[in-house]
JSON list of C-alpha atoms in Angstrom, two decimals:
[
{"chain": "A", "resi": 1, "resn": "UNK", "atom": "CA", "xyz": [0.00, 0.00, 0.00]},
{"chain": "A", "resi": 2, "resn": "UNK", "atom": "CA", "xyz": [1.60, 3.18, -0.97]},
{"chain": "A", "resi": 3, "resn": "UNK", "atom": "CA", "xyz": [0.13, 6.78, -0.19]},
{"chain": "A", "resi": 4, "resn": "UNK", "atom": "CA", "xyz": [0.89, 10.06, -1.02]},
{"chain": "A", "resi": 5, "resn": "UNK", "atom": "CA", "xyz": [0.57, 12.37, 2.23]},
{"chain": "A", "resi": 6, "resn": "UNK", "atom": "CA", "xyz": [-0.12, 16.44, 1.34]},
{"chain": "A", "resi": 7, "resn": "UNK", "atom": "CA", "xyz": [-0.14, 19.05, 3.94]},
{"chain": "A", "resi": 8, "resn": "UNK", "atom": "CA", "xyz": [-3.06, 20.95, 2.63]},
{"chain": "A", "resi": 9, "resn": "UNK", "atom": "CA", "xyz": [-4.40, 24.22, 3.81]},
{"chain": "A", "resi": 10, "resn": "UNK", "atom": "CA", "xyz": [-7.69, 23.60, 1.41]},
{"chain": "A", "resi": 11, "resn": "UNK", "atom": "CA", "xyz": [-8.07, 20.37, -1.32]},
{"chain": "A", "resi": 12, "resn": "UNK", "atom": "CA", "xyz": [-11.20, 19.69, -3.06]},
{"chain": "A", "resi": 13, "resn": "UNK", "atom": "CA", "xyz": [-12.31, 16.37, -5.62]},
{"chain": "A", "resi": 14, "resn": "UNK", "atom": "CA", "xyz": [-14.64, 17.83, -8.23]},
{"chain": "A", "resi": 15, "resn": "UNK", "atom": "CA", "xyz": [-16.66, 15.21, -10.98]},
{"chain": "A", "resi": 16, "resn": "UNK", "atom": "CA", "xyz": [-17.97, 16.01, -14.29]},
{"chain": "A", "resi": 17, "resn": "UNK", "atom": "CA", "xyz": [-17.52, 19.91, -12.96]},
{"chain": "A", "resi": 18, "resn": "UNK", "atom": "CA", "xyz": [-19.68, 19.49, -9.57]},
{"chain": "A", "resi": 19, "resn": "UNK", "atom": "CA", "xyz": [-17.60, 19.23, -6.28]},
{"chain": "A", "resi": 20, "resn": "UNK", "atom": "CA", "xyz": [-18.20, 15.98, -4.50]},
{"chain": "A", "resi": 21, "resn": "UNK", "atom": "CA", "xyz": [-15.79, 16.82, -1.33]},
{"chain": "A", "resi": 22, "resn": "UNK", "atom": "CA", "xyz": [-13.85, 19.35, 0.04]},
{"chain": "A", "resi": 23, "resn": "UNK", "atom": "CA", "xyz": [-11.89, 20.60, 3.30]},
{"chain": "A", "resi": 24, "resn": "UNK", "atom": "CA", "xyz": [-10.20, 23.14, 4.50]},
{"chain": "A", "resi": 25, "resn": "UNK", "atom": "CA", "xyz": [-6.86, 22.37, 6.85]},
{"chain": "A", "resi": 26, "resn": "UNK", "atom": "CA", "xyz": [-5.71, 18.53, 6.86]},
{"chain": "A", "resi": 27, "resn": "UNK", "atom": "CA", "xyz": [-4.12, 15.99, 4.65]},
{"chain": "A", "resi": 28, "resn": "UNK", "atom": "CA", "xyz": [-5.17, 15.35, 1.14]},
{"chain": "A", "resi": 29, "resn": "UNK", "atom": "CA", "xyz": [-3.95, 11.54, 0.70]},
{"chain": "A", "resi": 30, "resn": "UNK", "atom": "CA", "xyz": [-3.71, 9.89, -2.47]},
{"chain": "A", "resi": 31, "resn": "UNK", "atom": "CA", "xyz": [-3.93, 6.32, -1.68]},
{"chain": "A", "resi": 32, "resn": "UNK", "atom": "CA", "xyz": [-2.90, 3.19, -3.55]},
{"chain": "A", "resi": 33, "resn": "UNK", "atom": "CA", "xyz": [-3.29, -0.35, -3.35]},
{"chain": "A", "resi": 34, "resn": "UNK", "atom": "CA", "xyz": [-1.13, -3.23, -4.14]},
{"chain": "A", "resi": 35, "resn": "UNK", "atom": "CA", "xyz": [-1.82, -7.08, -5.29]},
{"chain": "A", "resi": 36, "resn": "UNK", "atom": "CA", "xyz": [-0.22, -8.16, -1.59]},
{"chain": "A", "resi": 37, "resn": "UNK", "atom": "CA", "xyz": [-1.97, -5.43, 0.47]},
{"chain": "A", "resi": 38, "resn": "UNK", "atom": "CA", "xyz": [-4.00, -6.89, 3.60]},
{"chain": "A", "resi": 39, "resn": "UNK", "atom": "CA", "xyz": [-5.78, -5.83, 6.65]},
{"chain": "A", "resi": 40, "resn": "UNK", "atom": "CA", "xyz": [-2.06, -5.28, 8.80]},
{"chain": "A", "resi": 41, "resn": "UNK", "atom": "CA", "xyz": [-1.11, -2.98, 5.68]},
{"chain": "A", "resi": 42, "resn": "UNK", "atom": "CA", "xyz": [-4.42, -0.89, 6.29]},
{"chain": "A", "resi": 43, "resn": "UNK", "atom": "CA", "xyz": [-3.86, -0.53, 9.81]},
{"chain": "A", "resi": 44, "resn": "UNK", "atom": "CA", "xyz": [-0.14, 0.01, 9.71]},
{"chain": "A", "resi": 45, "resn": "UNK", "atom": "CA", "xyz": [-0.60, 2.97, 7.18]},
{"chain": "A", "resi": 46, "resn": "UNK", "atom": "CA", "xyz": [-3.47, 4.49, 8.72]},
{"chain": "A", "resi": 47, "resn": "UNK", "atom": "CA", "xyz": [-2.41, 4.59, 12.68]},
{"chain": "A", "resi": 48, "resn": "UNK", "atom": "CA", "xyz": [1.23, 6.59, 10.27]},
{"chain": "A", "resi": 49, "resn": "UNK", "atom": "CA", "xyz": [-0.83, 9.03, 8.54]},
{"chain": "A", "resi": 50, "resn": "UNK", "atom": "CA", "xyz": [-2.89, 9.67, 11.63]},
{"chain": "A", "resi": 51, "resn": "UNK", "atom": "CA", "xyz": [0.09, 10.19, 14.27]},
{"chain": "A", "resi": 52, "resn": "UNK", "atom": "CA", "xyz": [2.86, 12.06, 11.87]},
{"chain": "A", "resi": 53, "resn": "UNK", "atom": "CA", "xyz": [3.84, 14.89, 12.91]},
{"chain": "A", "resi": 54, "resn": "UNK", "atom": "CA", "xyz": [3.98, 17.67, 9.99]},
{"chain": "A", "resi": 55, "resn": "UNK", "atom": "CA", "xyz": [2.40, 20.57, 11.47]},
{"chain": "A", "resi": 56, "resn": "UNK", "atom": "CA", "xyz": [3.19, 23.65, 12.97]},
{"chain": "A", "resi": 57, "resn": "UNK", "atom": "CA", "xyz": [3.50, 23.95, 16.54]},
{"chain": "A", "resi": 58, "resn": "UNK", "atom": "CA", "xyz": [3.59, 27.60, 18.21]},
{"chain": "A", "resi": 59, "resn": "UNK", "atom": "CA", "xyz": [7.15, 27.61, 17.90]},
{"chain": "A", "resi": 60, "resn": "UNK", "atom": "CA", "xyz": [6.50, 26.98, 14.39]},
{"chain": "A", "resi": 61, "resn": "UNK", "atom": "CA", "xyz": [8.18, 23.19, 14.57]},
{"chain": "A", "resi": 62, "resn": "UNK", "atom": "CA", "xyz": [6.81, 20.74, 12.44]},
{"chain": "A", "resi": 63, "resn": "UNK", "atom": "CA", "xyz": [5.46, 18.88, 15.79]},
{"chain": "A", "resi": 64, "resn": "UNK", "atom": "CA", "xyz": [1.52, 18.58, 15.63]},
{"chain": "A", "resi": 65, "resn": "UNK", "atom": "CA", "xyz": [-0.21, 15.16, 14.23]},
{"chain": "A", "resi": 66, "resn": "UNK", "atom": "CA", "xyz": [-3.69, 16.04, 12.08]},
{"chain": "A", "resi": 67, "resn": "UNK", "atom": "CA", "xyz": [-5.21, 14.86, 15.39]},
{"chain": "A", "resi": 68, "resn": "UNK", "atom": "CA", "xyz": [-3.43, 17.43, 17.16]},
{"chain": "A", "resi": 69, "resn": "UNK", "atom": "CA", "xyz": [-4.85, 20.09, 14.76]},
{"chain": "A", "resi": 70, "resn": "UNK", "atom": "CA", "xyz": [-7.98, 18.66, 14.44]},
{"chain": "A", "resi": 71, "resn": "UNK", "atom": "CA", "xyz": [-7.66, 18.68, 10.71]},
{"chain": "A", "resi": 72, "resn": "UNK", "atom": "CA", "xyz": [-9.88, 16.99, 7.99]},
{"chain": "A", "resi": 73, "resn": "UNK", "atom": "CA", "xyz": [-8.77, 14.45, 5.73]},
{"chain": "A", "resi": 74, "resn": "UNK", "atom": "CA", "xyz": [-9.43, 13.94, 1.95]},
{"chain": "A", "resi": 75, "resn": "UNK", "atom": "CA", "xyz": [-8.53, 10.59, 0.85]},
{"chain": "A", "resi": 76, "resn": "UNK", "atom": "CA", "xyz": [-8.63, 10.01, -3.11]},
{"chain": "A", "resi": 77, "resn": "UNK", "atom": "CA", "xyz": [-8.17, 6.31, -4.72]},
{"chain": "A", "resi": 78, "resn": "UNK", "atom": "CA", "xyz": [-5.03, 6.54, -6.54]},
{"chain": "A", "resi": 79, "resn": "UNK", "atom": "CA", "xyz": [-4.03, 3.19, -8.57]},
{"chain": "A", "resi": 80, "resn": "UNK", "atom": "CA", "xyz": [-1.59, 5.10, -10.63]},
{"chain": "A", "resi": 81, "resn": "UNK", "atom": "CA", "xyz": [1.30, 4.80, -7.87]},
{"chain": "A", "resi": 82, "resn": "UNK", "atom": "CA", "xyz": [1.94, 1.54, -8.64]},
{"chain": "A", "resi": 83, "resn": "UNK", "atom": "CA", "xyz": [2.90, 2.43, -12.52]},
{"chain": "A", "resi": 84, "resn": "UNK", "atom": "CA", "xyz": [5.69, 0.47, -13.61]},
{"chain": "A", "resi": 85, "resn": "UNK", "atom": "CA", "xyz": [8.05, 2.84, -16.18]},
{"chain": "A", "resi": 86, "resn": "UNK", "atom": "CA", "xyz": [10.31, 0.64, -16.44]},
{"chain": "A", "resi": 87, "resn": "UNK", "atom": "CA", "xyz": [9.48, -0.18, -20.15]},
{"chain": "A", "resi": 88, "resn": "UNK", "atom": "CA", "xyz": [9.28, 2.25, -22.93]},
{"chain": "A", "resi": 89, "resn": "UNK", "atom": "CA", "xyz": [7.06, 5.65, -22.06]},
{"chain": "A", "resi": 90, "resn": "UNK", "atom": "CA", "xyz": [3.73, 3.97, -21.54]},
{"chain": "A", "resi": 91, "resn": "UNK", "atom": "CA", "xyz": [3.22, 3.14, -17.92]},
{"chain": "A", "resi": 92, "resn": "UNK", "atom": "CA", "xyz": [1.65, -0.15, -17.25]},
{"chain": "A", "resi": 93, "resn": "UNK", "atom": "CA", "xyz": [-0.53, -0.40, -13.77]},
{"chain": "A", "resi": 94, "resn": "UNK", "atom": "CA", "xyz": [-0.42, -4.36, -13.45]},
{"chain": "A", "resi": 95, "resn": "UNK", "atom": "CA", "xyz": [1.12, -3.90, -10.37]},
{"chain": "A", "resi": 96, "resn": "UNK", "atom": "CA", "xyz": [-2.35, -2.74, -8.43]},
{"chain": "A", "resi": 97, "resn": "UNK", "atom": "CA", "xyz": [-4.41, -4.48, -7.22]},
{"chain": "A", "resi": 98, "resn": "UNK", "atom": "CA", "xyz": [-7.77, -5.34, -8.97]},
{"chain": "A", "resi": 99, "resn": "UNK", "atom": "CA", "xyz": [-10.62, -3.19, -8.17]},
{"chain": "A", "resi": 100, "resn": "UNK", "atom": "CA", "xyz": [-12.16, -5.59, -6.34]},
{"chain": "A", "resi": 101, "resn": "UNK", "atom": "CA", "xyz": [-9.36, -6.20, -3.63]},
{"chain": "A", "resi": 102, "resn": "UNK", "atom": "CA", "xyz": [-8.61, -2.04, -3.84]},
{"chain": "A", "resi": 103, "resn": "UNK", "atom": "CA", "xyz": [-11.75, -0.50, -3.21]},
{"chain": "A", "resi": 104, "resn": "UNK", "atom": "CA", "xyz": [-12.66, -3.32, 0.14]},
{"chain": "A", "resi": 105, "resn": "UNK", "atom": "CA", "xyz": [-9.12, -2.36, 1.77]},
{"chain": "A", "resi": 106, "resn": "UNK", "atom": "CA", "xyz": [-9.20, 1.48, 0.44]},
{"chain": "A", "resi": 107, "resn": "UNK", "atom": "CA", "xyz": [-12.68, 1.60, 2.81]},
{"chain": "A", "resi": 108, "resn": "UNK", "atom": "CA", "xyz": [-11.28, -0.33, 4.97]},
{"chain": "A", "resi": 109, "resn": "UNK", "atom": "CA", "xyz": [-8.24, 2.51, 5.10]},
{"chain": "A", "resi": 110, "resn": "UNK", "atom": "CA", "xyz": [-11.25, 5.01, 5.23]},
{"chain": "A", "resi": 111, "resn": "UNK", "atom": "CA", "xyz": [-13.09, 3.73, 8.05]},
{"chain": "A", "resi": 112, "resn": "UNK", "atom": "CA", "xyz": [-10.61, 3.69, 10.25]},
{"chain": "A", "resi": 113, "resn": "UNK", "atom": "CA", "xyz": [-9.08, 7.19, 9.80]},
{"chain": "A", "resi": 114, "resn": "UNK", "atom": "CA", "xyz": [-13.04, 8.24, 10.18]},
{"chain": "A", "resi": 115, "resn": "UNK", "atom": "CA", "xyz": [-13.38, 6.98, 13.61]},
{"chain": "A", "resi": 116, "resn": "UNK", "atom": "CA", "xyz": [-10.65, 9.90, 14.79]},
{"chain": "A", "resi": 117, "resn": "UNK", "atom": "CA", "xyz": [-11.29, 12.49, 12.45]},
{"chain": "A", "resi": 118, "resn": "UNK", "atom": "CA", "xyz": [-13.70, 13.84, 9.93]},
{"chain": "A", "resi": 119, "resn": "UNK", "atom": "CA", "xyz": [-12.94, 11.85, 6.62]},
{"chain": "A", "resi": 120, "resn": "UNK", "atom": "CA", "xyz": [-13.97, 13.28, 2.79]},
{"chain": "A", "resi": 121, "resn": "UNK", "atom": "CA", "xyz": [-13.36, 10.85, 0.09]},
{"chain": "A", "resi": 122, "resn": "UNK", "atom": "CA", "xyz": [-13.31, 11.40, -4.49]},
{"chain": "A", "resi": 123, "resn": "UNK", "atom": "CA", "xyz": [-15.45, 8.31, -5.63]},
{"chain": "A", "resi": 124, "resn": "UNK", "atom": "CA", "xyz": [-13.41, 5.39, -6.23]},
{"chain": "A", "resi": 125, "resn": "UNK", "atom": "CA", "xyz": [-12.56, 4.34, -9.54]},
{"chain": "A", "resi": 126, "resn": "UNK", "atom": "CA", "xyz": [-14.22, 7.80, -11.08]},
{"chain": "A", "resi": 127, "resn": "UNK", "atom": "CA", "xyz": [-12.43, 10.34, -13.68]},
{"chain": "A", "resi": 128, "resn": "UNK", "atom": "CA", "xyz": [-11.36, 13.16, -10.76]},
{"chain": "A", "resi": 129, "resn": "UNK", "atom": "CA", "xyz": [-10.13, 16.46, -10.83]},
{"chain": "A", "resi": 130, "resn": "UNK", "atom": "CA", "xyz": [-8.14, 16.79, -7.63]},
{"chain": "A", "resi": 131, "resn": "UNK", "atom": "CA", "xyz": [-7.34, 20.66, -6.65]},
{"chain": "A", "resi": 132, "resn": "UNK", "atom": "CA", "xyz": [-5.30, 21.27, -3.41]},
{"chain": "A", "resi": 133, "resn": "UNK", "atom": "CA", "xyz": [-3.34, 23.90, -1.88]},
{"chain": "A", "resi": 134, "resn": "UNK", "atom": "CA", "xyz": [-0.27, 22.57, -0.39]},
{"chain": "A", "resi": 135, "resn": "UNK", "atom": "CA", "xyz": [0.79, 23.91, 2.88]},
{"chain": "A", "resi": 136, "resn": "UNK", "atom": "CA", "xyz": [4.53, 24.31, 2.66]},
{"chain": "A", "resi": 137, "resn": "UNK", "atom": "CA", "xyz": [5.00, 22.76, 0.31]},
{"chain": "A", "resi": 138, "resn": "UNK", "atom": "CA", "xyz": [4.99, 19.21, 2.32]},
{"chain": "A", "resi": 139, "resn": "UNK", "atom": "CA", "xyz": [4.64, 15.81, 0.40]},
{"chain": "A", "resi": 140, "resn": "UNK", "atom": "CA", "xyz": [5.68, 12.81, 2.35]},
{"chain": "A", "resi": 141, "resn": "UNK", "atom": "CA", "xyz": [5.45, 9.40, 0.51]},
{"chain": "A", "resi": 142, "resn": "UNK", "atom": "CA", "xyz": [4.67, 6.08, 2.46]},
{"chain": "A", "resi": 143, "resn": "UNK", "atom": "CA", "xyz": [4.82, 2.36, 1.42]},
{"chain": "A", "resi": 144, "resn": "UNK", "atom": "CA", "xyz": [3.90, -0.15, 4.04]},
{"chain": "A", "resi": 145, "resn": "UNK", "atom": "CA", "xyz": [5.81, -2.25, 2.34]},
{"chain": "A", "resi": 146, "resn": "UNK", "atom": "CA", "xyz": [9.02, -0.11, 2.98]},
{"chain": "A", "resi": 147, "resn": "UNK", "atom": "CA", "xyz": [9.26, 0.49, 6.72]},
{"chain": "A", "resi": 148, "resn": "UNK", "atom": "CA", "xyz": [12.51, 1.38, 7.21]}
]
């Protein structure tokens, strides 16, 4: 499972031109899910995104969780980071997981977050314009398969 943390200030997911979520001061995660994701992947990412510490404390130290803040969160399906480029200049996305196994676990992801904080979501597997502005900027980049 790999996601794609944003410090946002404001991010909204808009669909055939009407605006299906927005929120002001979070994290706007773009979330993807592999072939070998499971339910410790979920949990392991989630209990990360919910406890890092990226935001400003008084002494203007990155030292606050989105708990801490009481931030939103907007989390948008996001297959494409698991695009292989390794071969020529088309990117090939075999390397997600099927919709089927993605969209259980990427609720499953959702649920979890919601029971702390407020959680907005784009509509899974729909065309999405995704506009954001990124506090910072800060961009962190997790794989639960990576935890070193």
């Amino acid at each position: 499972m790999k996601i794609v943390v944003q410090r946002v200030s404001q991010a909204q997911v808009t669909i055939g031109g009407k605006t299906v979520a927005s929120i002001g001061q979070g994290l706007l995660l773009l979330v993807g899910i592999g072939p070998d994701d499971e339910a410790e992947d979920v949990n392991y990412l989630a209990r990360k995104v919910l406890n890092i510490r990226i935001f400003s404390d008084p002494e203007d130290k990155m030292n606050l969780s989105v708990q801490d803040i009481q931030g939103e969160i907007l989390s948008v399906s996001q297959f494409t980071l698991f695009a292989n480029t390794k071969k020529g200049n088309r990117p090939s996305f075999t390397e997600a997981a099927s919709p089927q196994i993605a969209r259980k676990l990427y609720q499953d992801f959702n649920k979890i977050l919601s029971k702390i904080l407020p959680v907005k979501t784009g509509e899974f597997g729909a065309d999405m314009k995704v506009s954001l502005t990124n506090d910072g900027p800060v961009t962190i980049c997790m794989d639960s398969k990576n935890k070193e």
